[in-house]
Structures are given as C-alpha cells and as structure tokens.
C-alpha cells in the first residue's frame, strides 16, 4: 500500500475548527476532512487537536475511520458572553446557532454551502509552498446574506495566526470604516483573493503580494464565495485585489473611485487600508471615504450630514 506524499512539518498541525454536524450533509467533504486528519496522524509526531464540541460531534458519526485527536482547551466565555453579550463566532465568521443570525432557510443554505467550500480550502495543497508555510487557511468572515463584500489581497502574519481576514492594524482601520458606514463588522462579509499567507524567506519580516499564478489558482474559491453570498456591492481593496478579481493592472489613482462590474455585481475600487496607514494624508483618507459614500448611495442607504463631512 502506497504511503501518502510526505507533507512538511510546517504544515502541521492545523487547527480543526469544523462544524462536523453540518458537514454530515456533505459526505464527500467530510471524507476529505477525515483523510486529512489521518494523514496528519500518520505523518506527524504530534496528534491533531480539536475542541470538545468537535470531539463530541465526531463521536456521533458512524465511520470506519479511527483517528486519535487531542482535545484542544477551549477559551472561557467572557462575562459579556455569559450575560448575553456578543455571541461566539463560528468558522464562517457569523454568530453561532445559539444566537445571532436567524436560521432562515436561505441563510442556513448559504452557511452550509460556505462550510463545504471552506472544508476544501482547509485541505488545499495546490500551492505547495503556501501549504507548507501557512499556519492555517484564512477563509472569510461575516454575514452570508451581506449586502457588501470587501475583498483584499491575502492574509498577513496576524491573519495567518488567527485564521480571520483583516485583524491586524489594517483590519482595525477597515472595521472603523465599516462602522462609520453604519454597519457592524459582522453584517458585511470580508475575504481575500488568497486564502493562505504568501510565504516569505526565513528570517525576513513583512508580507509579500501574491503572484499572478497564486491568485489564479486560488481565485475559484473566491468565485464560489461571491456566488453563494450574492452581495449587492463588492469593494475591492487595493490594486492586487483588483488584479485578482478583474485581471486588471493599473495605478490605483486611475482605478479608485469609479464603478466597475464583477460578473454583473457592482464593484467599487478603493485603496487598501494598509495604504492609509503608510500615507496619513487627510486628502487620501477622504478619497476612501468618498468611495464608501458612493457605495452607500448605490445601496440606497441614507447618508447623514455627519457622514458627509467625515474624515477617517
């Protein structure tokens, strides 16, 4: 019997944060997960980790696979959560089934479809250099019924560590922009063209942009996300995101602030929040806010006088 191809130790272990009960509706997706866990068990000196919830769910599944999984210590709930505050997030970025989003048939169907795509992303090794260097894949977060979908280029170091897009300094600024538009962050959807952090040479710092080949390889996952969510507006954050979505290369000063279209969905192009962190010019920040007001107008949302005069 042939042994599976050796996977770099840097690829292991991955965090097993999957909604197993939902995946029971997708036998092929579940089979992929189980095969990945088996490979991790066989090829690594350490066993894969899973939360108590995942362990309990796996025990309920009748399967010939016998996988040793260590229990991952779950973080304690914050006082706010115990008192009915913010609900814990699931892998898709929305609140769990115990609170938050209403389980409408439309939304439940989207959650299940996104879960199936995420399962394939978690096990993806199409780019061996990225699969071997990543901590985990970074799929996307937010409301599956979101009106607005923000698309960036690729995860950075913070995102690779936490498994969620836009959580570093640029992400904090994006959250500020979203809130100024009148939306909670969890009501929009946020994703990247690439689902893995682009690898960098050992000992180097910072991030590198994804290559055209990497974007082309990963693009089908983003296409599926957009097709499932069906946002009313897509916001492309930066030139790399524009290239990943439209295949267009041009200076941002020529691209931003105008409407384009992605498979029939209105697409607004604006600067990446990281650009605003490097360039603190009020005029550049104002440009991004003007772009966001165009988005609000397209969505027919009321714009207050305070919003019209707002600077980031």
CSV table of N, CA, C and O in Angstrom, one decimal, residues 233-236 242 246 248-261 266-271 287 290-292 294-295 298:
chain,number,residue,atom,x,y,z
A,233,UNK,N,-23.0,44.7,-3.5
A,233,UNK,CA,-21.9,45.5,-3.9
A,233,UNK,C,-20.6,44.8,-3.4
A,233,UNK,O,-20.6,44.3,-2.3
A,234,UNK,N,-19.6,44.8,-4.3
A,234,UNK,CA,-18.3,44.3,-3.9
A,234,UNK,C,-17.3,45.5,-3.8
A,234,UNK,O,-17.3,46.4,-4.7
A,235,UNK,N,-16.5,45.5,-2.8
A,235,UNK,CA,-15.5,46.6,-2.6
A,235,UNK,C,-14.1,45.9,-2.7
A,235,UNK,O,-13.8,45.1,-1.9
A,236,UNK,N,-13.4,46.3,-3.8
A,236,UNK,CA,-12.0,45.8,-4.0
A,236,UNK,C,-11.0,46.7,-3.3
A,236,UNK,O,-11.0,47.9,-3.6
A,242,UNK,N,-7.9,44.1,-7.1
A,242,UNK,CA,-8.4,44.4,-8.4
A,242,UNK,C,-7.9,43.4,-9.5
A,242,UNK,O,-8.6,42.9,-10.3
A,246,UNK,N,-10.4,41.2,-11.4
A,246,UNK,CA,-10.7,41.6,-12.8
A,246,UNK,C,-9.6,41.3,-13.8
A,246,UNK,O,-9.7,41.4,-15.0
A,248,UNK,N,-7.0,43.1,-14.0
A,248,UNK,CA,-6.6,44.5,-14.5
A,248,UNK,C,-5.4,45.0,-13.7
A,248,UNK,O,-5.4,44.9,-12.4
A,249,UNK,N,-4.4,45.5,-14.3
A,249,UNK,CA,-3.3,46.1,-13.7
A,249,UNK,C,-3.2,47.6,-14.1
A,249,UNK,O,-3.1,47.9,-15.3
A,250,UNK,N,-3.2,48.4,-13.1
A,250,UNK,CA,-3.2,49.9,-13.3
A,250,UNK,C,-2.9,50.6,-12.0
A,250,UNK,O,-3.2,50.0,-11.0
A,251,UNK,N,-2.4,51.8,-12.1
A,251,UNK,CA,-2.2,52.5,-10.8
A,251,UNK,C,-3.5,52.8,-10.1
A,251,UNK,O,-4.5,53.0,-10.8
A,252,UNK,N,-3.5,52.8,-8.8
A,252,UNK,CA,-4.7,53.0,-8.1
A,252,UNK,C,-5.3,54.3,-8.3
A,252,UNK,O,-6.6,54.5,-8.3
A,253,UNK,N,-4.5,55.3,-8.6
A,253,UNK,CA,-5.1,56.7,-8.8
A,253,UNK,C,-6.0,56.7,-10.1
A,253,UNK,O,-6.8,57.6,-10.2
A,254,UNK,N,-5.7,55.7,-11.0
A,254,UNK,CA,-6.6,55.6,-12.2
A,254,UNK,C,-7.8,54.7,-11.9
A,254,UNK,O,-8.7,54.7,-12.7
A,255,UNK,N,-7.7,53.8,-10.9
A,255,UNK,CA,-8.8,52.8,-10.7
A,255,UNK,C,-9.8,53.2,-9.7
A,255,UNK,O,-11.0,53.0,-9.9
A,256,UNK,N,-9.4,53.9,-8.6
A,256,UNK,CA,-10.2,54.1,-7.5
A,256,UNK,C,-11.3,55.1,-7.8
A,256,UNK,O,-11.2,55.9,-8.7
A,257,UNK,N,-12.4,55.0,-7.0
A,257,UNK,CA,-13.5,55.9,-7.1
A,257,UNK,C,-14.4,55.8,-8.2
A,257,UNK,O,-15.2,56.7,-8.5
A,258,UNK,N,-14.3,54.7,-9.0
A,258,UNK,CA,-15.3,54.5,-10.1
A,258,UNK,C,-15.9,53.1,-10.0
A,258,UNK,O,-15.3,52.2,-9.5
A,259,UNK,N,-17.0,53.0,-10.6
A,259,UNK,CA,-17.7,51.7,-10.6
A,259,UNK,C,-17.2,50.8,-11.7
A,259,UNK,O,-17.0,51.3,-12.8
A,260,UNK,N,-17.0,49.6,-11.4
A,260,UNK,CA,-16.8,48.5,-12.4
A,260,UNK,C,-17.8,47.4,-12.1
A,260,UNK,O,-18.8,47.6,-11.4
A,261,UNK,N,-17.6,46.3,-12.7
A,261,UNK,CA,-18.6,45.2,-12.5
A,261,UNK,C,-17.8,43.9,-12.5
A,261,UNK,O,-16.9,43.7,-13.2
A,266,UNK,N,-22.0,45.1,-9.0
A,266,UNK,CA,-21.3,46.4,-9.0
A,266,UNK,C,-20.1,46.3,-8.1
A,266,UNK,O,-20.1,45.8,-7.0
A,267,UNK,N,-18.9,46.8,-8.7
A,267,UNK,CA,-17.7,46.7,-8.0
A,267,UNK,C,-17.1,48.1,-7.8
A,267,UNK,O,-16.8,48.8,-8.8
A,268,UNK,N,-16.8,48.5,-6.5
A,268,UNK,CA,-16.2,49.7,-6.2
A,268,UNK,C,-14.7,49.5,-5.8
A,268,UNK,O,-14.4,48.6,-5.0
A,269,UNK,N,-13.8,50.2,-6.4
A,269,UNK,CA,-12.4,50.1,-6.2
A,269,UNK,C,-11.9,51.2,-5.3
A,269,UNK,O,-12.2,52.4,-5.6
A,270,UNK,N,-11.2,50.9,-4.3
A,270,UNK,CA,-10.7,51.9,-3.4
A,270,UNK,C,-9.3,51.4,-2.8
A,270,UNK,O,-8.9,50.3,-3.1
A,271,UNK,N,-8.7,52.3,-2.1
A,271,UNK,CA,-7.4,52.0,-1.5
A,271,UNK,C,-7.5,50.9,-0.4
A,271,UNK,O,-8.5,50.9,0.3
A,287,UNK,N,-10.5,60.4,0.2
A,287,UNK,CA,-10.8,59.7,-1.0
A,287,UNK,C,-11.5,58.4,-0.7
A,287,UNK,O,-12.5,58.0,-1.4
A,290,UNK,N,-15.0,59.0,0.4
A,290,UNK,CA,-15.9,59.4,-0.7
A,290,UNK,C,-16.3,58.1,-1.5
A,290,UNK,O,-17.5,58.0,-1.9
A,291,UNK,N,-15.4,57.2,-1.6
A,291,UNK,CA,-15.7,55.9,-2.3
A,291,UNK,C,-16.8,55.2,-1.5
A,291,UNK,O,-17.7,54.6,-2.1
A,292,UNK,N,-16.7,55.2,-0.2
A,292,UNK,CA,-17.6,54.5,0.6
A,292,UNK,C,-19.0,55.1,0.6
A,292,UNK,O,-20.1,54.5,0.7
A,294,UNK,N,-20.2,56.5,-2.1
A,294,UNK,CA,-20.8,56.1,-3.3
A,294,UNK,C,-21.4,54.7,-3.1
A,294,UNK,O,-22.4,54.4,-3.8
A,295,UNK,N,-20.7,53.9,-2.3
A,295,UNK,CA,-21.3,52.5,-2.0
A,295,UNK,C,-22.6,52.7,-1.3
A,295,UNK,O,-23.6,52.0,-1.6
A,298,UNK,N,-25.3,53.7,-3.7
A,298,UNK,CA,-25.7,52.6,-4.6
A,298,UNK,C,-26.6,51.6,-3.9
A,298,UNK,O,-27.6,51.1,-4.5
